[in-house]
Structure formats: structure tokens, C-alpha cells
XYZ file of C-alpha atoms in Angstrom:
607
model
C 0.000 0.000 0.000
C 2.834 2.297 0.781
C 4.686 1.400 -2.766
C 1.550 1.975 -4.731
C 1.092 5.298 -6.966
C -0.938 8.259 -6.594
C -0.870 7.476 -2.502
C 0.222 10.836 -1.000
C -4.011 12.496 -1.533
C -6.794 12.345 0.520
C -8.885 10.666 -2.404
C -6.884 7.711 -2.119
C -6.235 7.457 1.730
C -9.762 7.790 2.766
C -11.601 6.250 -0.302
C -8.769 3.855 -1.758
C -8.347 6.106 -4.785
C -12.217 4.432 -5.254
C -10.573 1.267 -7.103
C -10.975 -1.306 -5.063
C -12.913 -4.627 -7.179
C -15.995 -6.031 -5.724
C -14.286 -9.119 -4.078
C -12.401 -6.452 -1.407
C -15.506 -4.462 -1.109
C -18.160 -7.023 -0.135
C -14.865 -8.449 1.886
C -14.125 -5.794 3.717
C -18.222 -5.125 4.573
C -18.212 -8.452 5.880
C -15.574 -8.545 8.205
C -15.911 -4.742 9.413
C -19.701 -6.302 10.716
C -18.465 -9.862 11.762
C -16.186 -8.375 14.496
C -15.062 -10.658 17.744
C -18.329 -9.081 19.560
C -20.124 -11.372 17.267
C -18.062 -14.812 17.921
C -18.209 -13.884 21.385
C -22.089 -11.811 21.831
C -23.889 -13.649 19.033
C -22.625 -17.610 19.648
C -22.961 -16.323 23.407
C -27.130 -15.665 22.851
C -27.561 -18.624 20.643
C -26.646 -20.190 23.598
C -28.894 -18.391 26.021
C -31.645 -17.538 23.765
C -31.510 -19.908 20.570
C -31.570 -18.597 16.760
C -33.807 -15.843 17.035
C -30.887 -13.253 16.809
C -30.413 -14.285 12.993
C -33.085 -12.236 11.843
C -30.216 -9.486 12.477
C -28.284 -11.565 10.313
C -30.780 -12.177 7.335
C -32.817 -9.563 7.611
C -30.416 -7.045 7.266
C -29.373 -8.066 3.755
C -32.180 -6.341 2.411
C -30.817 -3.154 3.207
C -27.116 -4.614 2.350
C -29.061 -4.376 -1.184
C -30.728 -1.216 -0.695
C -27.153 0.299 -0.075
C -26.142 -0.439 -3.369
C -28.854 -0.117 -5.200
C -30.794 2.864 -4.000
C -28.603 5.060 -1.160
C -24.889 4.727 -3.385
C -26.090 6.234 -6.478
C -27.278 9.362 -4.819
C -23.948 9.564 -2.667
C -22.388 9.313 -5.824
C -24.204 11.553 -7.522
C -23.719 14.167 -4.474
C -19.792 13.811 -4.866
C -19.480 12.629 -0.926
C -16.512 11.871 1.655
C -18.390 11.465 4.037
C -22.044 10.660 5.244
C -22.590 13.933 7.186
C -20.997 15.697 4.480
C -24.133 14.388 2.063
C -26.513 15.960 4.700
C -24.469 19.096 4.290
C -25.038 19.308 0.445
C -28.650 17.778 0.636
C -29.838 20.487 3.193
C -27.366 23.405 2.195
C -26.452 23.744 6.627
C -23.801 23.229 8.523
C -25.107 22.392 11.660
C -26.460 18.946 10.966
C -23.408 17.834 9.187
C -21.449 18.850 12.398
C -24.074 17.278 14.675
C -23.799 14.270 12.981
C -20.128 14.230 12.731
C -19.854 14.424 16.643
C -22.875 11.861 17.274
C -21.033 9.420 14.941
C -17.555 9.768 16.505
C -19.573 9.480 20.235
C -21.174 5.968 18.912
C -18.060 4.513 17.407
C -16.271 4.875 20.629
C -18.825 4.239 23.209
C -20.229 1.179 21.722
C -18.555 -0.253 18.146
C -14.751 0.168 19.826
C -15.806 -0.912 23.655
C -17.289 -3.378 22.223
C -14.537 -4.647 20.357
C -12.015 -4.492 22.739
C -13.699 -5.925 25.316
C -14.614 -9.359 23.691
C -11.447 -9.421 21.665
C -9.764 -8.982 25.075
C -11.985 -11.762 26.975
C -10.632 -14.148 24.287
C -6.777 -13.829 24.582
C -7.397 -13.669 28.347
C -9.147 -16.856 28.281
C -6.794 -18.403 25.745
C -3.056 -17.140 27.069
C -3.854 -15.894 30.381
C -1.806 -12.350 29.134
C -2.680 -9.324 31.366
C -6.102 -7.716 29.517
C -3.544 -4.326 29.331
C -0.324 -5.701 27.892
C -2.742 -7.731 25.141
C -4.761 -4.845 24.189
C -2.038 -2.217 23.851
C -0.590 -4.446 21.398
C -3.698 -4.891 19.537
C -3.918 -1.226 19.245
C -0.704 -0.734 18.329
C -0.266 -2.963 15.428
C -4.081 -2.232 14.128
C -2.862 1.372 14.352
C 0.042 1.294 12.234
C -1.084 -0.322 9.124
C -4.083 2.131 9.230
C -2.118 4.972 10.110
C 0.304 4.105 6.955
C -1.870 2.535 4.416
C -5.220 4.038 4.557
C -8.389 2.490 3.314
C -6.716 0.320 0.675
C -4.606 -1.302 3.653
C -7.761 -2.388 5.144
C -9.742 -3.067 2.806
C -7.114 -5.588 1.545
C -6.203 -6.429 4.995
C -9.612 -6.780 5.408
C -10.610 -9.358 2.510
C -7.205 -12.051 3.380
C -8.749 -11.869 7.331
C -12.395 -12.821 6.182
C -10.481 -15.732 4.564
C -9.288 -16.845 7.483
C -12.386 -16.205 9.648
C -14.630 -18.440 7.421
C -11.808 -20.961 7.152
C -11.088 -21.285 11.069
C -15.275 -20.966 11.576
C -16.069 -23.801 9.094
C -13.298 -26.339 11.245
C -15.153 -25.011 14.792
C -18.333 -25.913 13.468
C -17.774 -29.201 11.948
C -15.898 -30.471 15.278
C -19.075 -29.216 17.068
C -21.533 -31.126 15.072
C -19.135 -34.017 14.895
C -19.146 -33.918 18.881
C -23.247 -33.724 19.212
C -24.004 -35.901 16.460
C -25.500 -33.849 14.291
C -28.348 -31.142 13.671
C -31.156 -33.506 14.934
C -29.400 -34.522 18.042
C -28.479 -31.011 18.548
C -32.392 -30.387 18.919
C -32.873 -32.802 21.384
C -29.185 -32.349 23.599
C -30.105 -28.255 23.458
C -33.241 -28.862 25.337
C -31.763 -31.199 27.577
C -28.985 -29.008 28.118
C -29.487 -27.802 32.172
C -26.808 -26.733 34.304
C -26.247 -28.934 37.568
C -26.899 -26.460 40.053
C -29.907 -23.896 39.849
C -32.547 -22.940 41.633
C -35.609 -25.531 40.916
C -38.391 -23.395 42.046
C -37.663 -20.850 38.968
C -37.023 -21.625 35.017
C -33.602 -20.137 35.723
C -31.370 -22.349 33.594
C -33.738 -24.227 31.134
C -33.353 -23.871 27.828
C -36.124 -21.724 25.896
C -38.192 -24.008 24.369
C -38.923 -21.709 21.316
C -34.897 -21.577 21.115
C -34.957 -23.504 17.197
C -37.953 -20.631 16.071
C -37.445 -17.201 14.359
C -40.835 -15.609 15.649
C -41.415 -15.560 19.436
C -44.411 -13.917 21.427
C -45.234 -11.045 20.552
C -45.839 -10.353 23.972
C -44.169 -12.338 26.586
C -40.680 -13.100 24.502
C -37.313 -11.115 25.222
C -37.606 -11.051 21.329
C -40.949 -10.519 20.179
C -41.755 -10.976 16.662
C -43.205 -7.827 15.338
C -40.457 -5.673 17.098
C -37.677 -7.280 15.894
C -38.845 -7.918 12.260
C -38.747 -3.444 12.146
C -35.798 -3.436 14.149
C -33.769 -5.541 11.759
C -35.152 -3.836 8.790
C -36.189 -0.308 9.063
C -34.434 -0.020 12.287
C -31.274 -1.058 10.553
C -30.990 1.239 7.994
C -29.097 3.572 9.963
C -25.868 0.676 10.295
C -26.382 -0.641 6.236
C -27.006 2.513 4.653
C -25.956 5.499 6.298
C -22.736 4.303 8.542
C -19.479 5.998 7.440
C -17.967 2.446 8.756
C -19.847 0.306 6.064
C -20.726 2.844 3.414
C -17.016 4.124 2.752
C -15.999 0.405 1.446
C -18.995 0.742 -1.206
C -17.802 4.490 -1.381
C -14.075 3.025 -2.772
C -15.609 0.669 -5.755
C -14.073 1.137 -8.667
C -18.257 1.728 -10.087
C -21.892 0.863 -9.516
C -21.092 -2.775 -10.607
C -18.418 -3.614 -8.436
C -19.972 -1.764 -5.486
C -23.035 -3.436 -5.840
C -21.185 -7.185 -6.657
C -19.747 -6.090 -3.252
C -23.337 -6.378 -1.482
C -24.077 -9.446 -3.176
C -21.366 -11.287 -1.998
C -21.513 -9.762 1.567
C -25.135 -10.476 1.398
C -24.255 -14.258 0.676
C -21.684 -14.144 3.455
C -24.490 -12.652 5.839
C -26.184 -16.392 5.058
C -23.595 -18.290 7.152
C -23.580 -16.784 10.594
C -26.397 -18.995 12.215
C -24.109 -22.069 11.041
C -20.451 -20.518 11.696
C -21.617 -18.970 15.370
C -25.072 -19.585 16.540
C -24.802 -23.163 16.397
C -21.405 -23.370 17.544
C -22.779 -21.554 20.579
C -25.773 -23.726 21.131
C -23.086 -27.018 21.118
C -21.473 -25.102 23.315
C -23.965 -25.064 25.873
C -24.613 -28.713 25.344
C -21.264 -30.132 25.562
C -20.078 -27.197 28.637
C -23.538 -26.539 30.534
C -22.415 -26.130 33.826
C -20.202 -23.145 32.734
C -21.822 -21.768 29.671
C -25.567 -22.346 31.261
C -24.730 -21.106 34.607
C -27.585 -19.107 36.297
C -26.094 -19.648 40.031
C -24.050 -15.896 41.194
C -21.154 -18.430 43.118
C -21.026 -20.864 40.419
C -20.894 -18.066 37.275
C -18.342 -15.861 39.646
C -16.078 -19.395 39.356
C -16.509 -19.626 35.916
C -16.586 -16.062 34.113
C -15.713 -13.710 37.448
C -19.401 -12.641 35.794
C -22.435 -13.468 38.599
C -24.649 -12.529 35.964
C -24.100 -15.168 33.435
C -21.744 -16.754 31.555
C -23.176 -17.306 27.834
C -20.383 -15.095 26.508
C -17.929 -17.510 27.137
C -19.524 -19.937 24.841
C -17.347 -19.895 21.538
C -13.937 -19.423 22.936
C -14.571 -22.618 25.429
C -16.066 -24.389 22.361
C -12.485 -23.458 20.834
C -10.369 -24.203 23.396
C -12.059 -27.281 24.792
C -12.817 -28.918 21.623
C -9.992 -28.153 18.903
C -6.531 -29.887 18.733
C -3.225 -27.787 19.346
C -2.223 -26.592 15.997
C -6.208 -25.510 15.684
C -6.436 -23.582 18.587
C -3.779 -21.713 17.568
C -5.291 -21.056 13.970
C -8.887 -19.824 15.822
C -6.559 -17.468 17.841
C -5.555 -15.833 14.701
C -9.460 -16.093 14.186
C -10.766 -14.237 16.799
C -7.423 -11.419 16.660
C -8.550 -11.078 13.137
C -11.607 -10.413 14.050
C -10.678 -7.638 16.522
C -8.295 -5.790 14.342
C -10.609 -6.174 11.123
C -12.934 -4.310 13.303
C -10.851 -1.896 14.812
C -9.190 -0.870 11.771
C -12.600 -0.149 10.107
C -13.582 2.215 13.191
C -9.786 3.571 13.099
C -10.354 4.843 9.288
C -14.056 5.631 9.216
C -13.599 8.002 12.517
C -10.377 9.676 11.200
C -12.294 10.475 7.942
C -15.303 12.073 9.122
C -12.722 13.865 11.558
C -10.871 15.394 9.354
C -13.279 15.456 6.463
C -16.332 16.762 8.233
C -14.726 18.468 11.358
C -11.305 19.645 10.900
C -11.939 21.121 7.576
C -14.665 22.946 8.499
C -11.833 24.537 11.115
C -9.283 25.155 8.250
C -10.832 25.897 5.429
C -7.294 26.556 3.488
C -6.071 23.257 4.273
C -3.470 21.164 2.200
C -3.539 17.702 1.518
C -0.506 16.722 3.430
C -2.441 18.690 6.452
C -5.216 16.762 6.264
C -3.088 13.138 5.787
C -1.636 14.232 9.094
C -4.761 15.147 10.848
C -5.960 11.901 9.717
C -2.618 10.027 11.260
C -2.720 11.927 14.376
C -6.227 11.103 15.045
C -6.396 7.317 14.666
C -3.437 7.777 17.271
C -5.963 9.505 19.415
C -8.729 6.685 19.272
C -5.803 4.394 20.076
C -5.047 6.325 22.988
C -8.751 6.858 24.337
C -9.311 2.975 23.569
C -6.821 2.162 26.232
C -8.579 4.481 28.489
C -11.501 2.811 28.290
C -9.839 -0.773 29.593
C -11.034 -0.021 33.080
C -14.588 0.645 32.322
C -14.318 -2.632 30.188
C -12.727 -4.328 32.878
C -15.208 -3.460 35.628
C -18.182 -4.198 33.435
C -19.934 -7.187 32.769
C -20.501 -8.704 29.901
C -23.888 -9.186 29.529
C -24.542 -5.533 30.698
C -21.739 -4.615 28.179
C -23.214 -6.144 25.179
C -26.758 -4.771 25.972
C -25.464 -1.448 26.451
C -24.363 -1.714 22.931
C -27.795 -2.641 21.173
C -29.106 -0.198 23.144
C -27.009 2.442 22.413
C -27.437 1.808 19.013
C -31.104 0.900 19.066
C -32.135 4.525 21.452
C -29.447 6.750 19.805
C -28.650 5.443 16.280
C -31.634 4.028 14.528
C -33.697 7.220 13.953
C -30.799 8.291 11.430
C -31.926 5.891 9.073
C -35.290 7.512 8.945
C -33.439 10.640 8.431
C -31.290 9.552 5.576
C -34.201 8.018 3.813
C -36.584 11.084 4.019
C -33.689 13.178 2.509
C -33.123 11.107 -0.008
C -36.593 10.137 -1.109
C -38.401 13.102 -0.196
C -37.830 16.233 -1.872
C -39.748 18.467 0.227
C -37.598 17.546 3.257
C -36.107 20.298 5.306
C -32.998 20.675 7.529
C -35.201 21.968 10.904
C -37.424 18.537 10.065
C -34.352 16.276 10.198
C -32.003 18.461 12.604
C -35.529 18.289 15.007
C -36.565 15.230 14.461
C -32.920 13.782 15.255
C -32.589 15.568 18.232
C -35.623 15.140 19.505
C -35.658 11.360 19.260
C -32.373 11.511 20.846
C -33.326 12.953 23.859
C -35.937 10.585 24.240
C -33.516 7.464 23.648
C -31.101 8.777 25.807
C -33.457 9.260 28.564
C -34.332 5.719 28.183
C -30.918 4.788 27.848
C -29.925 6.693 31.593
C -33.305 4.626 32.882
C -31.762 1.186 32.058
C -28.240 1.931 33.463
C -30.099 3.508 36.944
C -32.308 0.800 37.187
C -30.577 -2.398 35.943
C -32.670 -5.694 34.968
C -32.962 -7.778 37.575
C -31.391 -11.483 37.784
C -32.857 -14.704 36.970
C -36.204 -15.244 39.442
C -36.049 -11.666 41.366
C -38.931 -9.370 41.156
C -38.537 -6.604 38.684
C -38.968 -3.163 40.452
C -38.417 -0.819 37.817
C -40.670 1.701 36.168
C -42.783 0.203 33.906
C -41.117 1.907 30.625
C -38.762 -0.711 31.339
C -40.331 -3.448 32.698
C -43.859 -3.396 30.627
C -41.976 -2.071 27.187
C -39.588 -4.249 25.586
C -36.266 -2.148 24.125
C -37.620 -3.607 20.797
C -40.531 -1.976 21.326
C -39.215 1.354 22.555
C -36.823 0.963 19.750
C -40.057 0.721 16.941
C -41.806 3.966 18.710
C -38.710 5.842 18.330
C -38.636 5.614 14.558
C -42.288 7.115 14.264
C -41.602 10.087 16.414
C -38.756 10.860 14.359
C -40.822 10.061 11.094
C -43.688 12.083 12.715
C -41.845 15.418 13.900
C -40.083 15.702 9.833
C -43.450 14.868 8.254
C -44.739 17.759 10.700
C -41.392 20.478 10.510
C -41.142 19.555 6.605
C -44.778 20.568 5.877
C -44.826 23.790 8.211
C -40.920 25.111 6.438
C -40.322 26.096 2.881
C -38.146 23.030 1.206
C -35.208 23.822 -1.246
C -35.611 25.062 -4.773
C -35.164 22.008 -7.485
C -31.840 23.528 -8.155
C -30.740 23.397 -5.178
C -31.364 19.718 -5.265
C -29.658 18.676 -7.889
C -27.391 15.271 -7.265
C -28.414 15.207 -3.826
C -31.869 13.061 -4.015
C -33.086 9.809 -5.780
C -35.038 12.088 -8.409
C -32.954 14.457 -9.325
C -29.476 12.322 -9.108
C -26.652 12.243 -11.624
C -26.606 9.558 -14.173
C -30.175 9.752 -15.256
C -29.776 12.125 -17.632
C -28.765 11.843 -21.646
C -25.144 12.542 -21.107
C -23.241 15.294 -23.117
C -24.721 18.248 -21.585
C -22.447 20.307 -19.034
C -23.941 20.648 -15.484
C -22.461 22.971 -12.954
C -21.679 21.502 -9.715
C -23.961 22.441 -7.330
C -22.298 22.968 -4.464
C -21.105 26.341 -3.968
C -23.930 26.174 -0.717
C -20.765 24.200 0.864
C -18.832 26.895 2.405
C -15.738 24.513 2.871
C -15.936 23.054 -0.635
C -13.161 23.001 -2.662
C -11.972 22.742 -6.439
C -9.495 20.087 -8.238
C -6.292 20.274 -8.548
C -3.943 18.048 -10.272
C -2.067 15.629 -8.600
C 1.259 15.995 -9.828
C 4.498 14.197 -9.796
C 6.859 15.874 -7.537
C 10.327 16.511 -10.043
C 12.332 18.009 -7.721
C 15.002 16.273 -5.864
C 14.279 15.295 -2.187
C 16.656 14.432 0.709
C 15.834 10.773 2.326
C 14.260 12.507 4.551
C 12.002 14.403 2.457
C 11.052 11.440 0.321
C 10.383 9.456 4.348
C 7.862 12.230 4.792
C 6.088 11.742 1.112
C 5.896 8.279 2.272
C 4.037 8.970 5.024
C 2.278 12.104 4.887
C 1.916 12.726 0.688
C 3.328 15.509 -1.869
C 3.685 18.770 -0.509
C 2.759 20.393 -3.743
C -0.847 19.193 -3.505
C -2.661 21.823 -2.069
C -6.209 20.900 -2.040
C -8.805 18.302 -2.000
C -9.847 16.682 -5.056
C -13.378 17.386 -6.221
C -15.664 14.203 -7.420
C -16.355 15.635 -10.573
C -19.957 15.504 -12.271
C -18.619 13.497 -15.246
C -16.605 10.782 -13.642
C -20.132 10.404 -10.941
C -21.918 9.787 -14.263
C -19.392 7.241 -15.384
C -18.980 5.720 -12.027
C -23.003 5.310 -12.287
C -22.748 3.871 -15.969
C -23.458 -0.222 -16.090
C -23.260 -2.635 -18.826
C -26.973 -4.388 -19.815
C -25.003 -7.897 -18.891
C -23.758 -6.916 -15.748
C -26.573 -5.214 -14.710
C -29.046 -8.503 -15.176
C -26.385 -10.254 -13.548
C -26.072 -8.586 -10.304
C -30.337 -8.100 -10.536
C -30.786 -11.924 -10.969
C -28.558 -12.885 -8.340
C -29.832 -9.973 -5.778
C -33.521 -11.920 -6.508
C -31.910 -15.369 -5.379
C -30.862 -13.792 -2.178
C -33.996 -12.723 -1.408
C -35.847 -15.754 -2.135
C -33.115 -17.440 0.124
C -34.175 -15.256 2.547
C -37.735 -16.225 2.498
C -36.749 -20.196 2.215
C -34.589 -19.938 5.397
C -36.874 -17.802 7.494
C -39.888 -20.061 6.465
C -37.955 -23.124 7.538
C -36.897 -21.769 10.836
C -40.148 -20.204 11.542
């Protein structure tokens, strides 16, 4: 990455010099999701819970599709870095792009990076018995210096030979699991059967659910009801598919529409596997190990986990590390620490560019390139540093409450973007006070919910549930759902009752009036001159002059110094990014049809 041309500009440092073929794109989607919070949280509640959690799995591919097929072409079209930057041209303020800026940098480190660490750091700790410090510093250091050097198209790449090795090392945990239980069938009947020694027999504390091998629960009763999380895994997750810097930047890089969209499919097939690669692997965990993995008693769990609450996370890595042959473990170690840095590199890059894209340029309007490429640097050494800040709070929190507070961060404080994204981009006669309002307003009201559940925590296993009955008569689905039709409701309201932009002002920066619709040939102006901190291209130019080893170290690292400003996405090369040949075209259509009807055939089965 550091050999390759054309390195030392912004263009190619936060978008990959948008080149990257559809095999590193839908590669790098994939494993930026699949982090070690999912071999540790999601084989951890197949274990507790059963399959239902793969509707976040499945589901989501529909908007994996919408992505590419509806929300790229009018980023595209608008010429974007970053996500808050679209907002910026689509509304013609400031404030929203810098609102969103700061709420985006506040989510990746309170919940996407905590998250991260802290399961990524449960695994070594469980499989070398390294202090959680000494193991995560290193992490952080080596993740840090291939993104600090190679940029986007270090990851990415990085990013497609570790999904490799994650479905390679997956695929061997699995079969030894089924090889150990006999099977899927006997997996069904051992599950159910699969009751810790000591528990309380008076409660249901410890039994298995016995709607654990079904997809829609009570709509009612369930931790998961059906209704709730049906919205929550497709409306609700709009925000994460469509309109997160982390996931949107890799389609952001294709080299065009084709590859960017051959991208989704094959993340969308890779999005098939996880009930086979980690919720079943977590349900034979609890079979084979259910004294420690179904552990309900506080003494027993405090043995096992030093976690009274529960012990489910522990599922996969004591599948790996009870189960596998030396020589294995060792290649599931790589596994899981590909895992963590596949993730951390994703939230390294994605929060240095909508730093320095959205925030620091916006302070220095006259920046140069190479200032920018160091702002960039500098920054993902920042995250680094606040990561290892945060070890103590990971250390003195547990797990389950960890991973909660991270769907419910993301469920009370991030899911009402998506509504905001899609009225902008569908809906002409939306305003900025509609989505500024409507954001902040829904906010408010998740974050109040959000303070409720950390005040008054949920109760254990068979104790009375005191809390206020937002929380204890309103499932977090639930609260989740009504938070997406007050935000829906207050920009319906503030749209119709403020005067929307003129149809000039629009142009690029909505579904119906996108680039790449038109007849070609004509010259249209760029529309951006509303952008205060836009600015114009300028060649990227060889540098002739004769450097000192020094000087050519810094080119290396920080670019050419004679490249003083950003490159602009120009109209014509957004029309020919959007151009796509009639074969590929029915190509990528017919096979985004067969996912779908997979969809339905799997969900039908498991119903």
C-alpha cells in the first residue's frame, strides 16, 4: 500500500483512490460487521436464547441491497466523503453535518470500539492468560500502524485475506461441534436437555427456551418478540447498512456501480452463514459445557466467568479451546485477533475520515492535503489512545450488561438516522429543521431511556422486577419501533410547516434528481457552492524536484507537498462511475432476486 502510486491524496487514503474490485468491497463489509463481539455476543445468545438473533443476520441483507442499489447512487451523484458531508449538500447547513459528525464519533467509541475491545480482550485472556492491558495495547498498536500508513486500501485488503481466514477457522469449529453432538437432529434434542447442575428448581432459571430452534417468538411475553424485531432488523437497521461511514465508505471506494453493488451481493451471501459458523457453535457449546456456559447460580458463574450474571459469553472461545486440537487452537486465535483488528481498523479509518473530512476542515478551510493526511494520522493515534482508556470501564463491566449497552445504544441513539437519511433522499420536500428536530428530539428521548436502564438495571434470573414500567412493561424492541415514528412524525410535521429547497438546489443530492439519469453530453455545474468549505481540483502531480531521504520518508508517510487541495468528485466521472453494462446489470439483478428468495426459504424453515 505504501509502494503503490498516486498514494500521498486524501482521495486515495480515505476512499482507496475508489478502485478497489468487488471481491475487497463485499470483503471488507463483511468482516468490518463480523467483528469478535459477534463470535463472542452472538454464539454467546444462541446459547442463552436460541436462533432468534439471525433475523439481524438475514434480515439485514435487504438493506445490504438497498445500499447499493438505491442510497450509493445518490452519494455518488452528491460527490461525498463522508455521510454527514451528504446531509451538508442535501440540506445546504452546517449544523447537521457537524451534529452528525460528533454523534457518529460518540457511537463509534462508546459502543462499536468498547465493544470490540472488550470481547477481543476476553478471548486472549481466556486463551493465554496475558494481562487484559499488555494484550490490548498491542492490539492497538499494530491495528494502528497499518491504518495509520496505508489508509483504506490497507484495510480493505487487509480486510478481505482476514475474512479468509475467519470463514476458514469458523467452518473447522463448526464441523468439530456437530461431529461432537451428532449432528443437527441430536443437537435439537441435547439443546433442550442441556441444564446446568446447580440452579434454583423453584424458577425456570437455567432451562433452555423451548422456542430456542424458532425465528418468531411472542409477541408479547418473549425477550424477542416478533413484530419488534422484524422493524428493528429492517427499518431499524438502515441507519448501520445505509448510512454508517464504517460500512458505506468500502462501497464508497468501488471502482463503479457494478463492483460496489457485486460487493453487497457477496456480503449479502456471506451474511447467510452466521447462524451455522456462530449460533450453532454456541448452542453445542452449551450442550457439551452446561455447567459453565448455562450457569444461572451468582457463586457458580463468579467461578466460571468472574461474571455473577451469566456466563453465555464464554460460549465460543470454550467451544475453541475445549474442543480443537493444538495446531487448531492456535489457527482460531488468529481467528478471533482477526476479528478484533478487522474491526478496529474499520472504526480507526471511518472516525479519522469524518474527523478530518467533516470536522477539521470545516476549522481550516485553506487546508493542504498533506495537512489533512496528518490530521488523519494523528487522530487514529488519538482513538488508540482513548481505547486504552476505556480498559477499566471494560474491565469493571460485565458482559452481559456490556453487550446490551451496545444494542441499546445503538437501538435509542442510532436508529432514527436511518429515517433521516431516507426522508432526505426520497423526499424532496424535506427540510434541515425537520431532520435536525426530528434527530434531536428522538435523541433525547432514547437517551433518557438509555440513563433509565443503566439507573435501574434488569434484575437477575427469578427476582422481582422493580423498575418503572417503561422498562419493565416495554420491551427495548418496542421502545426501539416507537422511536422511529416520532422521528418520522416530527419531519413529516417540521417539513410541511418550512419552505423546502428550490429544485436547483437539489440537484445530485436526491433519488429524483441524481446524476446519471440524464442523456449525457450536456455540461452541469456543480452544485455545491452552498458548501462553504468546498473546494476545487487540482492536479495531482508528480513531484520533479530532488528530495533528501528525509524528504522522500515524509512523502511516504504524509503525501506531496505540492498538492494543495482536495480533489473534487467531478460531475462526469459520478456519471461514469453510475454507468453499467446491460449484462452486468441482469447479472447482479438476478442474483440480488436469489438472495432474497433465500431469505424467504430460510426464514420459512426456521419459523
Amino acid at each position: 500500500s505504501l509502494c503503490r502510486p498516486n498514494r500521498g491524496n486524501v482521495n486515495s487514503y480515505f476512499l482507496a483512490g475508489r478502485a478497489m474490485p468487488w471481491f475487497a468491497v463485499g470483503a471488507s463489509v463483511f468482516s468490518s460487521n463480523i467483528g469478535s463481539e459477534h463470535f463472542v455476543g452472538l454464539a454467546g445468545a444462541g446459547a442463552s436464547s436460541g436462533i432468534v438473533l439471525v433475523l439481524y443476520e438475514w434480515f439485514v441483507i435487504f438493506e445490504i441491497l438497498a445500499c447499493a442499489w438505491m442510497f450509493l447512487p445518490v452519494y455518488i451523484s452528491a460527490g461525498v466523503f463522508t455521510l454527514p458531508e451528504y446531509l451538508h449538500r442535501r440540506h445546504g447547513r452546517g449544523r447537521i453535518r457537524v451534529y452528525l459528525s460528533c454523534l457518529a464519533l460518540v457511537l463509534y467509541i462508546l459502543s462499536k470500539l468498547v465493544v470490540s475491545i472488550f470481547s477481543g480482550s476476553m478471548f486472549i485472556q481466556m486463551a493465554l492468560g496475558w494481562n487484559m492491558y499488555a494484550s490490548i495495547i498491542a492490539l492497538l498498536v499494530v491495528t494502528g500502524i497499518f491504518t495509520v500508513l496505508g489508509g483504506l486500501t490497507a484495510v480493505m485488503y487487509t480486510d478481505t485475506f482476514q475474512t479468509a481466514i475467519m470463514m476458514i477457522g469458523a467452518v473447522i469449529v463448526t464441523g468439530y461441534g456437530f461431529n461432537e453432538v451428532g449432528g443437527y437432529s441430536n443437537l435439537q434434542t441435547k439443546y433442550m436437555n442441556s441444564v446446568p447442575s446447580v440452579r434454583n428448581e423453584n424458577t425456570s432459571c437455567g432451562l433452555p427456551k423451548q422456542d430456542a430452534f424458532h425465528l418468531f417468538l411472542d409477541p408479547v411475553d418473549s425477550d424477542y418478540p416478533w413484530p419488534a424485531i422484524v422493524l428493528m432488523s429492517t427499518i431499524g437497521a438502515v441507519w448501520y447498512w445505509c448510512c454508517d461511514q464504517m460500512i458505506v465508505q468500502r462501497s464508497l471506494a468501488a471502482k463503479n456501480i457494478s463492483h460496489a453493488k457485486g460487493g453487497s451481493i457477496l456480503t449479502g451471501y456471506f451474511k447467510l452463514l452466521p447462524i451455522v459458523l456462530l449460533i450453532f457453535p454456541g448452542m453445542i457449546s452449551r450442550v457439551l459445557y452446561p455447567d459453565d456456559v448455562a450457569c444461572t447460580d451468582p457463586t457458580v458463574c463468579e467461578a466460571v466467568c468472574d461474571n455473577p450474571v451469566g456466563c453465555s459469553n464464554i460460549a465460543y472461545p470454550k467451544l475453541v479451546l475445549e474442543l480443537l486440537p493444538y495446531g487448531l487452537r492456535g489457527l482460531l486465535m488468529v481467528v478471533m485477533f482477526s476479528a478484533v483488528m478487522s474491526s478496529l481498523t474499520s472504526i480507526f479509518n471511518s472516525s479519522s475520515t469524518i474527523f478530518t473530512m467533516d470536522i477539521w476542515r470545516r476549522i481550516r478551510k485553506e487546508a493542504t492535503q498533506r495537512e489533512l493526511l496528518v490530521v488523519g494520522r494523528v487522530f487514529v493515534v488519538f482513538m488508540c489512545g482513548v481505547s486504552v482508556l476505556w480498559v477499566p470501564i471494560i474491565k469493571s463491566s460485565s458482559g452481559g450488561k456490556l453487550f446490551t449497552y451496545m444494542t441499546a445504544v445503538e437501538g435509542y441513539i442510532a436508529a432514527p438516522l436511518g429515517i433521516v437519511f431516507l426522508f432526505s433522499i426520497f423526499w424532496t420536500k424535506t427540510t434541515e429543521p425537520a431532520v435536525f428536530f426530528g434527530l434531536i428530539i428522538a435523541n433525547i428521548v432514547g437517551g433518557i431511556r438509555l440513563v433509565l436502564e443503566f439507573v435501574y438495571p434488569t434484575p437477575s434470573c427469578g427476582e422481582f422486577d422493580e423498575r418503572p414500567q417503561i422498562l419493565s412493561k416495554m420491551n427495548y424492541l418496542y421502545f426501539g419501533v416507537m422511536l422511529l415514528f416520532i422521528t418520522a412524525s416530527v419531519i413529516v410535521v417540521v417539513s410541511l410547516l418550512t419552505s423546502p429547497r428550490n429544485p436547483d438546489e437539489l440537484k445530485g443530492v436526491t433519488w429524483w434528481t441524481r446524476y446519471g439519469q440524464e442523456t449525457s453530453g450536456e455540461t452541469i455545474e456543480c452544485t455545491n457552492s452552498n458548501v462553504n468549505n468546498d473546494i476545487t481540483l487540482e492536479a495531482d502531480t508528480e513531484d520533479k524536484e530532488e528530495k533528501t531521504a528525509c524528504q522522500k520518508i515524509l512523502t511516504v508517510l504524509f503525501g506531496k507537498t505540492d498538492v494543495h487541495q482536495v480533489e473534487e468528485f467531478q460531475v462526469e466521472k459520478r456519471r461514469k462511475f453510475l454507468l453499467q453494462g446491460k449484462n452486468s446489470s441482469t447479472l447482479l439483478n438476478i442474483n440480488a432476486i436469489l438472495l432474497m428468495v433465500l431469505i424467504a426459504f430460510l426464514t420459512g424453515y426456521f419459523s
